Short mmCIF file of C-alpha atoms in Angstrom, two decimals:
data_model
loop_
_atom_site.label_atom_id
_atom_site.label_comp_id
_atom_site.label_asym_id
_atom_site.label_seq_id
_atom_site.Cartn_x
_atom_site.Cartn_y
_atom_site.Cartn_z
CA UNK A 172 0.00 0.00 0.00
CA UNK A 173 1.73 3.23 -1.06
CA UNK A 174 1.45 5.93 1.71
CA UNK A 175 1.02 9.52 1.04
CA UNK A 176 -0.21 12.66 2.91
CA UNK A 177 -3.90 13.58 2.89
CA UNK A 178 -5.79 16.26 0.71
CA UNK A 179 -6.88 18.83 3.36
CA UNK A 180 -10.01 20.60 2.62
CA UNK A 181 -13.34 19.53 0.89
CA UNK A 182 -13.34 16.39 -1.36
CA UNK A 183 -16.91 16.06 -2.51
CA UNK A 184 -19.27 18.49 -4.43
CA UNK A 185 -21.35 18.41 -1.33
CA UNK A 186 -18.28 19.55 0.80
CA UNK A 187 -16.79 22.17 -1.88
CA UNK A 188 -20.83 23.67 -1.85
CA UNK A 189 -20.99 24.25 2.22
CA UNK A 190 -17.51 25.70 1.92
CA UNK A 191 -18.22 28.12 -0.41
CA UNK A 192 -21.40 28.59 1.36
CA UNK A 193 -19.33 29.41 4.78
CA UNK A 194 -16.91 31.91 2.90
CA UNK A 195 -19.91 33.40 1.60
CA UNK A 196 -21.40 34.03 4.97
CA UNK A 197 -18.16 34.91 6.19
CA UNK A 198 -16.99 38.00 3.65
CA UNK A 199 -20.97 39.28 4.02
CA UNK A 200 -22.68 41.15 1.07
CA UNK A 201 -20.70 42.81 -1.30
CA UNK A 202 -21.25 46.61 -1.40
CA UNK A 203 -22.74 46.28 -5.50
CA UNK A 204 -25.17 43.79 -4.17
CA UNK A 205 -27.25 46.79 -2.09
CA UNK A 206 -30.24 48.23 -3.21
CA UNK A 207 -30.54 50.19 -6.25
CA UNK A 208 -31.99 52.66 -3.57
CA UNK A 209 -29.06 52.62 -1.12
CA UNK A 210 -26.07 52.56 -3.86
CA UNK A 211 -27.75 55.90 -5.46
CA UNK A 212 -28.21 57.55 -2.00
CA UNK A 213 -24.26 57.09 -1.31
CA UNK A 214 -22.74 57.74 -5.16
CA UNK A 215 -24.76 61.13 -5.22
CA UNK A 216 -23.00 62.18 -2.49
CA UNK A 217 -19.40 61.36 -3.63
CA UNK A 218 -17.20 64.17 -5.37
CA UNK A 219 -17.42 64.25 -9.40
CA UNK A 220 -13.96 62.57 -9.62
CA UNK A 221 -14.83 59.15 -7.21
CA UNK A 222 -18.18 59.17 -9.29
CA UNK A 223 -16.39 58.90 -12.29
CA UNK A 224 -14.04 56.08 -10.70
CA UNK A 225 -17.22 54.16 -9.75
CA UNK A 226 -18.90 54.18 -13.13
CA UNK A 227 -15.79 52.19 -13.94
CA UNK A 228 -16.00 49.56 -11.38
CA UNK A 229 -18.41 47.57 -12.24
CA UNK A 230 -21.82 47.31 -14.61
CA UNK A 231 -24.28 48.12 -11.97
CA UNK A 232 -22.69 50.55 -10.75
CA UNK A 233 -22.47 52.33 -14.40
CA UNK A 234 -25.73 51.63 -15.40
CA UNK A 235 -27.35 53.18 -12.35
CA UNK A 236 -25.11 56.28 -12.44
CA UNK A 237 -25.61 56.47 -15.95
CA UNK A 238 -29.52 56.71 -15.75
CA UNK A 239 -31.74 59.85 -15.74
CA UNK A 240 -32.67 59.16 -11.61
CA UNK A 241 -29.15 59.53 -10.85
CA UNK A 242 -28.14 62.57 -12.89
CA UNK A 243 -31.18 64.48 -11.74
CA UNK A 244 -30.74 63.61 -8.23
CA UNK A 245 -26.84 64.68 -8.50
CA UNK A 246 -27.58 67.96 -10.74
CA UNK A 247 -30.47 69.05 -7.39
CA UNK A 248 -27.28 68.86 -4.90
CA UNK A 249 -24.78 70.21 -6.91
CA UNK A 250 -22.32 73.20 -6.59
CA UNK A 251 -20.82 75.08 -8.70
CA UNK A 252 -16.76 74.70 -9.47
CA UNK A 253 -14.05 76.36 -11.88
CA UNK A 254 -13.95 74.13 -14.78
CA UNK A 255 -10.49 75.15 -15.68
CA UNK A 256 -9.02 74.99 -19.63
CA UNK A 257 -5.09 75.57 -20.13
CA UNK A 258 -4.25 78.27 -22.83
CA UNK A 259 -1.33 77.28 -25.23
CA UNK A 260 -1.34 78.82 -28.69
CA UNK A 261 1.37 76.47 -29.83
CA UNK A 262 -1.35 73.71 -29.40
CA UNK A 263 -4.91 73.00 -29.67
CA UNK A 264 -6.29 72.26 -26.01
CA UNK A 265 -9.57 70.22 -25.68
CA UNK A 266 -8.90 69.54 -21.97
CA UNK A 267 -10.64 70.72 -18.91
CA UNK A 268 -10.40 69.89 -15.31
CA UNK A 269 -12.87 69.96 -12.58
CA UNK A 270 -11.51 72.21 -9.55
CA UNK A 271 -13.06 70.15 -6.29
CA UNK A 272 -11.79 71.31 -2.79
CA UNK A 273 -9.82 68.54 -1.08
CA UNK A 274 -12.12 65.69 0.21
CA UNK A 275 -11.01 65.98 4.07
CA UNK A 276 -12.08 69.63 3.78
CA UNK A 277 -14.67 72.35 2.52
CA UNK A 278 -12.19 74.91 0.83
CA UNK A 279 -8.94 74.84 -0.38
CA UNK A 280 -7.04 76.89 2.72
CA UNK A 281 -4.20 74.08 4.09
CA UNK A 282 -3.14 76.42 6.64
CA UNK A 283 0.17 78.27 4.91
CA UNK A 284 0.95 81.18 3.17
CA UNK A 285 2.38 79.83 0.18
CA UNK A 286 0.11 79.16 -2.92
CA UNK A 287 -2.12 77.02 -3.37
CA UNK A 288 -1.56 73.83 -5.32
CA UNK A 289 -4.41 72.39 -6.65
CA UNK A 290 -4.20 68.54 -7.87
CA UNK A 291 -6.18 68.46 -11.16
CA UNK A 292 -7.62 64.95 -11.04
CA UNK A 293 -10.89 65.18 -13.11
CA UNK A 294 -9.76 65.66 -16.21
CA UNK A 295 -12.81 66.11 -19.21
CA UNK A 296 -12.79 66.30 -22.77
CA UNK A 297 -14.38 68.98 -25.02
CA UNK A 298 -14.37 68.28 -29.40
CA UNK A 299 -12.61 70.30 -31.80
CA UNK A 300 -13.50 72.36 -34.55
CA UNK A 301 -13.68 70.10 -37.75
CA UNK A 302 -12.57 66.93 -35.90
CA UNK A 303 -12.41 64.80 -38.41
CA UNK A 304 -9.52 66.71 -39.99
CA UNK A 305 -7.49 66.60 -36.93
CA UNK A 306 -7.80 62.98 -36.32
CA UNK A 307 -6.47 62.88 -39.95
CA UNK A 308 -3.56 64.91 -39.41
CA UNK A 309 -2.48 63.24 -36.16
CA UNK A 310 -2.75 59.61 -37.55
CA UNK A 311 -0.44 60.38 -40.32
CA UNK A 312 1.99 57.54 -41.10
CA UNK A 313 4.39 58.63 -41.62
CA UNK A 314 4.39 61.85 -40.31
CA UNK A 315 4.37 64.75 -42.96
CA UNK A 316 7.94 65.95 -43.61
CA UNK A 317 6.38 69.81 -43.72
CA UNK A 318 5.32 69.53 -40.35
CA UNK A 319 1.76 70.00 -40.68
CA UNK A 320 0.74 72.24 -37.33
CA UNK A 321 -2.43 72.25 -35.63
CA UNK A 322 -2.87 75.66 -34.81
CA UNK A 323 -5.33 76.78 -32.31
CA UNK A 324 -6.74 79.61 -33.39
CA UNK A 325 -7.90 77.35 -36.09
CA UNK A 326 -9.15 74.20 -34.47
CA UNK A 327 -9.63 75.08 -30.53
CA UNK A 328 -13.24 75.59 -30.10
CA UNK A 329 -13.95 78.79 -27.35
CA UNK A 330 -16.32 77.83 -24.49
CA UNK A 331 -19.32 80.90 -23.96
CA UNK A 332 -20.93 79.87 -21.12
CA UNK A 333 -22.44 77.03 -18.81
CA UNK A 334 -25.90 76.13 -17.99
CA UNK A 335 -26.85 73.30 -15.95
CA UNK A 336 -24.19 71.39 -16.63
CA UNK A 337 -23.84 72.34 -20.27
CA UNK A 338 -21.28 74.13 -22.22
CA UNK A 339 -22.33 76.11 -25.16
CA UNK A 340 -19.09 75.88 -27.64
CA UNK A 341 -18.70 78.77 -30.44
CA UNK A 342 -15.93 79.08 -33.78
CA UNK A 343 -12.55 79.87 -32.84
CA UNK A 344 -12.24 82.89 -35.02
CA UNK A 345 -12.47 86.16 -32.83
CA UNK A 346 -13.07 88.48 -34.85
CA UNK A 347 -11.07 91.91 -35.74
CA UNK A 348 -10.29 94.78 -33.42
CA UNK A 349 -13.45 96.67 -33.40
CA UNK A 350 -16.04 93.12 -33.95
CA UNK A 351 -16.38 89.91 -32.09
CA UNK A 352 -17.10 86.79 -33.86
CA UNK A 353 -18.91 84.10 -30.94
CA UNK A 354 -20.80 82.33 -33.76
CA UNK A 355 -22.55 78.83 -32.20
CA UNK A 356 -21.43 75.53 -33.16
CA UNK A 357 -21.96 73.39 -30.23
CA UNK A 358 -23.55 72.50 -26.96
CA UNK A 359 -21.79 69.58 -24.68
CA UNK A 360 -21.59 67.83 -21.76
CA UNK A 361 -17.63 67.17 -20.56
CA UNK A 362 -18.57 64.68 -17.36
CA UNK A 363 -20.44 62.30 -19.81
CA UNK A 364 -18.36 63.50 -22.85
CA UNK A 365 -21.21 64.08 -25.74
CA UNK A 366 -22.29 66.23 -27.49
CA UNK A 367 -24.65 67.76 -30.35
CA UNK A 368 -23.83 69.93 -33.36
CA UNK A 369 -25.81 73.15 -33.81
CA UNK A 370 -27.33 74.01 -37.87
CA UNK A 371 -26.09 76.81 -39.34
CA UNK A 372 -28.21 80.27 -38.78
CA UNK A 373 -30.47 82.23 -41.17
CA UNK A 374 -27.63 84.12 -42.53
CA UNK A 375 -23.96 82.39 -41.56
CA UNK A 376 -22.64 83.02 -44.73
CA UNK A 377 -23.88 86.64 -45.02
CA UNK A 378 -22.34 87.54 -41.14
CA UNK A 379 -19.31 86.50 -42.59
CA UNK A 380 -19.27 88.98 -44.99
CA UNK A 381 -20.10 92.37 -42.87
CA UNK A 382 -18.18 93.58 -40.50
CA UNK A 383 -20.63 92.70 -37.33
CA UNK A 384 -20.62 91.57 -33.79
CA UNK A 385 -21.89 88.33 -33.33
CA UNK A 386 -22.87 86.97 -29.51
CA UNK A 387 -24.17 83.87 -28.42
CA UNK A 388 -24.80 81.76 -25.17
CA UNK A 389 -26.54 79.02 -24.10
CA UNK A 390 -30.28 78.61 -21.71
CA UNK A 391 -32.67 77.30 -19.88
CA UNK A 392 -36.59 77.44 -20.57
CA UNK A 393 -38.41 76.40 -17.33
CA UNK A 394 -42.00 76.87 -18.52
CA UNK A 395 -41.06 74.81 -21.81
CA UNK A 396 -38.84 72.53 -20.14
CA UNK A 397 -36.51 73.41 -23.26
CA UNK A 398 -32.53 74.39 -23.79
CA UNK A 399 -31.86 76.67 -26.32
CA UNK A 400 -29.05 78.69 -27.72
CA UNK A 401 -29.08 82.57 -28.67
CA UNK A 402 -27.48 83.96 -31.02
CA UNK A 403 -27.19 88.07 -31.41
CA UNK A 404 -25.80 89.92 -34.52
CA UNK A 405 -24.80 93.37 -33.33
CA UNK A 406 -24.29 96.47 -35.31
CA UNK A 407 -20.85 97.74 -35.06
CA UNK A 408 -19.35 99.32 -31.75
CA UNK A 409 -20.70 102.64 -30.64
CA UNK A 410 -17.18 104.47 -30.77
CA UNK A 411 -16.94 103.05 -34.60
CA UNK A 412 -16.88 105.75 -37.56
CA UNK A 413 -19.23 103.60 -39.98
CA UNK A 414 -22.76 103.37 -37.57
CA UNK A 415 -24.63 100.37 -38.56
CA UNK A 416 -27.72 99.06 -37.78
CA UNK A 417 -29.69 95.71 -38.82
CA UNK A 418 -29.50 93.84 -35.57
CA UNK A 419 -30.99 90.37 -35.25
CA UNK A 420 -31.64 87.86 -32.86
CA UNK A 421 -31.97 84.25 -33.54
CA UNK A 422 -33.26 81.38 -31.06
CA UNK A 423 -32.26 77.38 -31.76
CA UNK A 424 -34.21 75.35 -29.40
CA UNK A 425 -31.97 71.83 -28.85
CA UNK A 426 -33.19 68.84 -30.94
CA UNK A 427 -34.93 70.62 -33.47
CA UNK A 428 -33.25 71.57 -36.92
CA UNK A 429 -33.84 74.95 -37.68
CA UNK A 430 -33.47 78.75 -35.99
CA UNK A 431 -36.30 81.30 -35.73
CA UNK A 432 -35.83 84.56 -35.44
CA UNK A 433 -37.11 86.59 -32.32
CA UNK A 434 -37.51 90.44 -31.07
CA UNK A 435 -34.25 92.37 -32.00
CA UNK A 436 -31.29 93.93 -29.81
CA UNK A 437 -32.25 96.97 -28.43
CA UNK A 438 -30.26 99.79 -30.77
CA UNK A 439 -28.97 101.78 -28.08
CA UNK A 440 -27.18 98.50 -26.10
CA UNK A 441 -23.71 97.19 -26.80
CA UNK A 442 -22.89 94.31 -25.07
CA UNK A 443 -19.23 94.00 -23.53
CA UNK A 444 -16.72 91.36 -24.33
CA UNK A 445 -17.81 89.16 -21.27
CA UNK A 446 -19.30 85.77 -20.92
CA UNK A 447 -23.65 85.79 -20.24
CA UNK A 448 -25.05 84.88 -16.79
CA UNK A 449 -27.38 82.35 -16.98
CA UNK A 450 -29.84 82.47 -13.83
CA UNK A 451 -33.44 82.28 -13.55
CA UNK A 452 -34.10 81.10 -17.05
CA UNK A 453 -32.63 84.05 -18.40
CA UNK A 454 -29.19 84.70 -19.84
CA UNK A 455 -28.24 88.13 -18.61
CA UNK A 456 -24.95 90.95 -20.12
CA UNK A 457 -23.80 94.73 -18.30
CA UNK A 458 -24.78 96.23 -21.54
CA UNK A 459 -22.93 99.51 -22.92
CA UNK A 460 -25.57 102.54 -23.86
CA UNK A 461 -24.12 105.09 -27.14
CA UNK A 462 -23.01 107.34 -24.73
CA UNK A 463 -20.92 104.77 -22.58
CA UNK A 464 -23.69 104.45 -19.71
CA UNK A 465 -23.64 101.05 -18.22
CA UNK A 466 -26.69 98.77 -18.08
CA UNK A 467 -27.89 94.99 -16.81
CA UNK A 468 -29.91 93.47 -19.92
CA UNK A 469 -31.58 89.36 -19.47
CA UNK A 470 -33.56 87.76 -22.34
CA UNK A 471 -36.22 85.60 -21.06
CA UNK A 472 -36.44 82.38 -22.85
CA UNK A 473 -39.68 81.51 -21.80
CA UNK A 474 -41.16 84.56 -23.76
CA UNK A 475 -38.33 85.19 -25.58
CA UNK A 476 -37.57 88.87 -25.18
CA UNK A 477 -35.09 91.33 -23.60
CA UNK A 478 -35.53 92.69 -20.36
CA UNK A 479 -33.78 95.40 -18.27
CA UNK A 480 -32.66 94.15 -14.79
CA UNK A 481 -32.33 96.91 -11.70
CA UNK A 482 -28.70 97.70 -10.81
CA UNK A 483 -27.28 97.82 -7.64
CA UNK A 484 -27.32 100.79 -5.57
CA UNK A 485 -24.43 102.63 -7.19
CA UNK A 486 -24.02 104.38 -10.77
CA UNK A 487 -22.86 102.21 -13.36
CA UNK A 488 -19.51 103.93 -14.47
CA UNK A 489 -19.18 105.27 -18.20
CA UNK A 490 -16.90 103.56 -20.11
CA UNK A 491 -14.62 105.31 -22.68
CA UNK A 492 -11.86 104.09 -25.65
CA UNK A 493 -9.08 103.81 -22.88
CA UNK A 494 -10.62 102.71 -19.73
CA UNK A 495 -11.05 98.59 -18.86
CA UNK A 496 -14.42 97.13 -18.76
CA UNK A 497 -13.66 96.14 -15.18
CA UNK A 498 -17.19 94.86 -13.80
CA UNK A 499 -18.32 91.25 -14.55
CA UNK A 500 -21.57 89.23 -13.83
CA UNK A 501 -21.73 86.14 -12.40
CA UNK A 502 -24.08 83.80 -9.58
CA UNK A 503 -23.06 82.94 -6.06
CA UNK A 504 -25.18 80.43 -4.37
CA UNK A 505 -28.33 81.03 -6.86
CA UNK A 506 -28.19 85.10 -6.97
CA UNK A 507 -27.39 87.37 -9.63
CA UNK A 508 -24.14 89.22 -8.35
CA UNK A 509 -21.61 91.72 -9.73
CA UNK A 510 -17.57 91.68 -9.40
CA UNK A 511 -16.59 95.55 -9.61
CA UNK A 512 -12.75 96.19 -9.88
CA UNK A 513 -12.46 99.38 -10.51
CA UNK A 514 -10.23 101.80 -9.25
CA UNK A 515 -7.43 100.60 -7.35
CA UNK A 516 -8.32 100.23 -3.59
CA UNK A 517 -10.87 97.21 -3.04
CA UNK A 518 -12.70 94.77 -5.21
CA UNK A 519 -16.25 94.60 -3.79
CA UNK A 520 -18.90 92.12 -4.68
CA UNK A 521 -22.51 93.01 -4.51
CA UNK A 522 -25.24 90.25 -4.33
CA UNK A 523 -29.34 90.45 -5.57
CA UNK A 524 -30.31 88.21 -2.85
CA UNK A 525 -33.88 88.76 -4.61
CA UNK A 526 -34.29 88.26 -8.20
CA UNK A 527 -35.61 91.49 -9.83
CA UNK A 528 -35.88 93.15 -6.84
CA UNK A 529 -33.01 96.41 -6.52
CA UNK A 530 -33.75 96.64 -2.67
CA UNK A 531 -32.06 93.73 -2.00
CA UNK A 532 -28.59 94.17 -4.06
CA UNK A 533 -25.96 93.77 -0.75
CA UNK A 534 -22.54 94.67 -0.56
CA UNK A 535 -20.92 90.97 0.47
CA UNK A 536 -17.39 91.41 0.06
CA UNK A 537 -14.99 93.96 0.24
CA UNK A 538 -11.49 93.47 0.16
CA UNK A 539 -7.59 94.54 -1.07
CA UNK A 540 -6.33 92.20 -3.36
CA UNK A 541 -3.26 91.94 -2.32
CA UNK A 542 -1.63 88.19 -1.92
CA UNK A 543 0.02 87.08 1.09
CA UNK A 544 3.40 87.66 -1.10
CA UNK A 545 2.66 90.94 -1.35
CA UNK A 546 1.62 91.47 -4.82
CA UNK A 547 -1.48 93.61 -5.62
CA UNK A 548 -3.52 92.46 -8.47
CA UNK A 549 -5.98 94.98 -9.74
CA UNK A 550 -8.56 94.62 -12.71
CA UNK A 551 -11.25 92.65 -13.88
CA UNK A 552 -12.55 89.80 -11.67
CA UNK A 553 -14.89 87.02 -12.56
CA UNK A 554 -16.97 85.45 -9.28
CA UNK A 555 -16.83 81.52 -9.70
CA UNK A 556 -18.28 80.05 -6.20
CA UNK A 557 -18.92 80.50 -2.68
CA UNK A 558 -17.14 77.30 -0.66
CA UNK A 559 -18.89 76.27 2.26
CA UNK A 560 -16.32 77.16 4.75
CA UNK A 561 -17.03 80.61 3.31
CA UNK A 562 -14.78 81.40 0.94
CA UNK A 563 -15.18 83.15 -2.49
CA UNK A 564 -12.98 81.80 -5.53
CA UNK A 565 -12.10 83.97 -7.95
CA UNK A 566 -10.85 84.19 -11.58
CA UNK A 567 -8.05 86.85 -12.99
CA UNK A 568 -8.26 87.17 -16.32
CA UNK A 569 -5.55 89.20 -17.50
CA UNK A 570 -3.17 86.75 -15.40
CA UNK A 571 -4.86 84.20 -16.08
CA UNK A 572 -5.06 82.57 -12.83
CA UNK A 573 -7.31 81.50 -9.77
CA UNK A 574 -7.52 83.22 -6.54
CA UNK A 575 -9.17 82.21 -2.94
CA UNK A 576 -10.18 84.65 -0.49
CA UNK A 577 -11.26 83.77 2.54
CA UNK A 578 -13.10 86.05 4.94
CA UNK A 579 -12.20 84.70 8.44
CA UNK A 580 -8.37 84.70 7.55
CA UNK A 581 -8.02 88.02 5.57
CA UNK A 582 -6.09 85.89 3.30
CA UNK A 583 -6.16 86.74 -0.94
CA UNK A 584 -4.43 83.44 -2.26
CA UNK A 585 -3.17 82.18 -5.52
CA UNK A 586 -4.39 78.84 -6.74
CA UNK A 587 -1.34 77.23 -8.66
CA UNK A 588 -2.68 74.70 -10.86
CA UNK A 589 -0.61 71.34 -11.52
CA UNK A 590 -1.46 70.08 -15.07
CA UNK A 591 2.61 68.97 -15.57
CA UNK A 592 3.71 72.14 -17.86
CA UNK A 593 3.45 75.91 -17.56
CA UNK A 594 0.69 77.77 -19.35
CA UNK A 595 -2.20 80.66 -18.50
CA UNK A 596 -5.49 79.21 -17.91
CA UNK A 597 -9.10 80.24 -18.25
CA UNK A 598 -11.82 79.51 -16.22
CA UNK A 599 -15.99 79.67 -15.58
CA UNK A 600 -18.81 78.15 -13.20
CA UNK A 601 -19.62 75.47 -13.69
CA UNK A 602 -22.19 72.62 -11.76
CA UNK A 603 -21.58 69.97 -13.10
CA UNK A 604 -24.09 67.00 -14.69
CA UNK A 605 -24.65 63.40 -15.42
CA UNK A 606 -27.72 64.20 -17.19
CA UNK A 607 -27.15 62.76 -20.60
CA UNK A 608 -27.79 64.94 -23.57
CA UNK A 609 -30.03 62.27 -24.94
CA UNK A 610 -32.18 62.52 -22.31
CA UNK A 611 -31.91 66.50 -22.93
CA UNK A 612 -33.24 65.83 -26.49
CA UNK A 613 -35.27 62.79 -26.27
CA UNK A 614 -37.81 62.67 -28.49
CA UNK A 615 -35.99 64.68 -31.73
CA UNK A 616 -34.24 62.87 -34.28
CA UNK A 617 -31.15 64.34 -33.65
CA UNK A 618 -27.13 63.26 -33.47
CA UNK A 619 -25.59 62.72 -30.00
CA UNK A 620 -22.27 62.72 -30.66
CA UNK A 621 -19.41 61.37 -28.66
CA UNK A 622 -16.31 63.24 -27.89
CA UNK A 623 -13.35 60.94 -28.72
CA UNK A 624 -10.30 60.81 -26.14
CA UNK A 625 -7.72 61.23 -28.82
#
C-alpha cells in the first residue's frame, strides 16, 4: 500500500458547496449587491472625480449612475466649481479639469501662506473644430515631412458659457479689433463627454461677410422645459466711424433643426466682451448705452424677449476708448451678483439676494487684493463660487489665474494649478451634470455625438 499525505479541505461536491457557502457568509454582502436605492443615496454624495471612478468599477454601478434618476438627483445637490481649460497657442487644447476642494475639507485653505496647489484629477474632454480633420492629421503615417501644425486659433473651439451642466461651444475665429465673432457651433456635456452639433443660422454666410458683432450663449426654458441657444448679430461698436444698424436675434431650441428669429437687440445697447449669466431662465450681459452708460440686460427664454434688470445701488460707471471694462456678472449660491474692480483700492462684490428686486442688491465682500506675497492684483474679476467654509474663488483674467479669499483669515491666495507644464489658464462656473444629452433631447431625431479621447 503506497502511503502519502492527505488532501486537506473539501473532497466532494457536497463539501466544496458548504464551503463556499461558509466563505460566503463569512466576507458578508458585497457593497454592489445593495439596493438600487441605497447605492444611489451614497454615489450622489461622492465628489465628481470618485463618481467617475465608480462608473468604472463595475456594470451596476455604471448603469445606475448612468440613468436619468441619478443625474437628476446629483444635478439638485450640486455646486458650482471652476472648470479650468489651459491656454497654449502652440497647441490645440480640448482639456478641462474639474476644480473640487480637497475631500477631508470644505475649501482649499491648508493652513500656509504659500500658494495654493491644486491637484487636477478630473480631467474632461471637449471636441474640436472640424474633428475629423485633426484625427487625420495626427494619424499620419508617416508623419508629414512639412510639419503639418495644428494651430489653435484654427481648431480650438472657445467655451461661452455654462448652464446646468452644459457648455455652449462657439468658432474659434475672434473676430477683428473693433467686432467679435462668438458664432454657435456646439452645446456639450464634458462629465459624460457628448455632445450635439448646432445648424447653421439664417444668414452664416452673409455675417461673414459684414463687418458685425456676433454673440451667443446658451439657456434654460423652465416653462417649456426646453434648452436653447441665442445667437445676437450686433451692429458695429458705438465708438466706430461707420454706424450700422440691422440687428438680429436668432433662437435654436436643442433637438430641433432649424433657428427662428425673435424680437431684435435693443439699438442703443452694446454688449461687452464678457461671458452671459445664466440664472433664472434668463441669460443676462452689463450692456454699454451710445453714450458709454452702463446697463444689466436678461432675455427671457420663456417669452423670448429682452428685459432690463435693476442695478445695484451705485451708478454704473461710463466707459470710454481707454478705460477697462472692469465689472463682470456672475451667480453665487443662486443670486445674480456683480464683481466691480475698478479703481485701485478694493474689489467689492454686490449680491441680488432677490431676483428682480433692486432693494435687495448687498454689498458681500470687500477686500484689497493683495496676496500674502505681497503682490497687488488689480482689474477685472470674474466670481466663480462661494465654498462652504465661506470662501469666495475667484478668476483673474488678465493673469490668467485663480484666486481664494477667505473672509475669516483676511487671506487673498493664488491657486497654482498642476497640469505637468506651464501655461495661463481660463476659467468659468460650472455645476456639473450626469444628465445625458439624450435625455436632454429625447424625443428629436437628432445626433448625440461622442467626444473621442484622442
Amino acid at each position: 500500500m503506497k502511503g502519502g499525505r492527505k488532501r486537506k479541505g473539501p473532497t466532494t461536491s457536497e463539501e466544496v458547496n458548504e464551503s463556499e457557502d461558509e466563505q460566503t457568509q463569512n466576507l458578508g454582502i458585497s457593497i454592489t449587491d445593495l439596493p438600487s436605492c441605497i447605492s444611489l443615496n451614497i454615489l450622489v454624495r461622492l465628489s465628481v472625480k470618485r463618481i467617475l471612478i465608480c462608473k468604472r468599477v463595475c456594470k451596476t454601478w455604471r448603469k445606475l449612475i448612468s440613468s436619468p434618476e441619478f443625474g437628476k438627483l446629483h444635478f439638485a445637490r450640486g455646486e458650482a466649481f471652476p472648470l479650468i481649460r489651459p491656454l497654449a497657442p502652440s497647441r490645440v487644447s480640448r482639456t478641462l479639469y474639474l476644480v473640487e476642494p480637497p475631500e477631508h475639507c470644505s475649501g482649499f485653505d491648508m493652513g500656509c501662506d504659500r500658494p495654493i496647489k491644486m491637484k487636477l484629477d478630473t480631467k474632461l474632454k471637449i471636441p474640436v473644430y472640424d474633428e475629423e480633420s485633426v484625427i487625420e492629421i495626427v494619424e499620419m503615417d508617416p508623419p508629414p515631412k512639412s510639419g503639418v501644425k495644428l494651430r489653435a486659433k484654427d481648431h480650438e473651439l472657445k467655451v461661452v458659457n455654462s448652464c446646468n451642466g452644459l457648455l455652449c461651444l462657439c468658432e474659434p475665429s475672434a473676430g477683428s479689433c473693433f467686432t467679435v465673432w462668438r458664432n454657435p457651433i456646439a452645446v456639450c456635456n464634458p462629465i459624460t463627454g457628448e455632445f450635439i452639433n448646432l445648424p447653421d443660422p439664417i444668414e452664416w454666410d452673409e455675417d461673414r461677410k459684414r463687418s458685425v458683432s456676433i454673440y451667443c450663449g446658451l439657456g434654460f426654458s423652465p416653462k417649456m422645459n426646453q434648452y436653447k441657444v441665442i445667437r445676437i448679430r450686433e451692429p458695429k461698436p458705438f465708438f466706430s466711424k461707420e454706424m450700422e444698424r440691422g440687428s438680429m436675434t436668432e433662437i435654436h431650441t436643442l433637438g430641433t433643426r432649424s433657428w427662428e428669429r425673435v424680437s431684435n437687440v435693443p439699438s442703443s445697447l452694446y454688449f461687452n466682451l464678457g461671458s452671459p449669466t445664466y440664472l433664472n431662465g434668463s441669460l443676462h450681459w452689463i450692456c454699454t448705452g451710445e453714450k458709454g452708460s452702463k446697463s444689466i440686460a436678461s432675455f427671457n427664454f420663456d417669452i423670448e424677449k429682452f428685459q432690463s434688470v435693476p442695478p445695484p445701488p451705485f451708478k454704473l460707471y461710463k466707459i470710454d476708448r481707454d478705460m477697462k471694462d472692469e465689472m463682470v456678472l456672475g451667480v453665487l449660491r443662486g443670486c445674480l451678483c456683480i464683481c466691480d474692480g475698478s479703481g485701485f483700492e478694493k474689489l467689492k462684490i454686490w449680491v441680488m439676494k432677490e431676483y428682480g428686486v433692486q432693494k435687495s442688491w448687498s454689498k458681500e465682500f470687500c477686500f484689497i487684493t493683495q496676496t500674502n506675497e505681497g503682490r497687488w492684483i488689480y482689474g477685472k474679476y470674474d466670481p466663480i463660487c462661494f465654498l462652504r467654509n465661506g470662501a469666495i474663488m475667484l478668476f483673474h483674467s488678465l493673469s490668467g489665474a485663480l484666486f481664494y479669499h477667505d473672509p475669516k483669515k483676511h487671506g487673498f491666495k493664488f491657486l497654482k494649478p498642476q497640469y505637468g507644464y506651464k501655461s495661463e489658464i481660463e476659467a468659468i462656473a460650472h455645476i456639473p451634470s450626469f444628465i445625458s444629452l439624450k435625455d436632454v433631447v429625447k424625443g428629436h431625431n437628432m445626433a448625440v455625438l461622442p467626444t473621442k479621447s484622442r
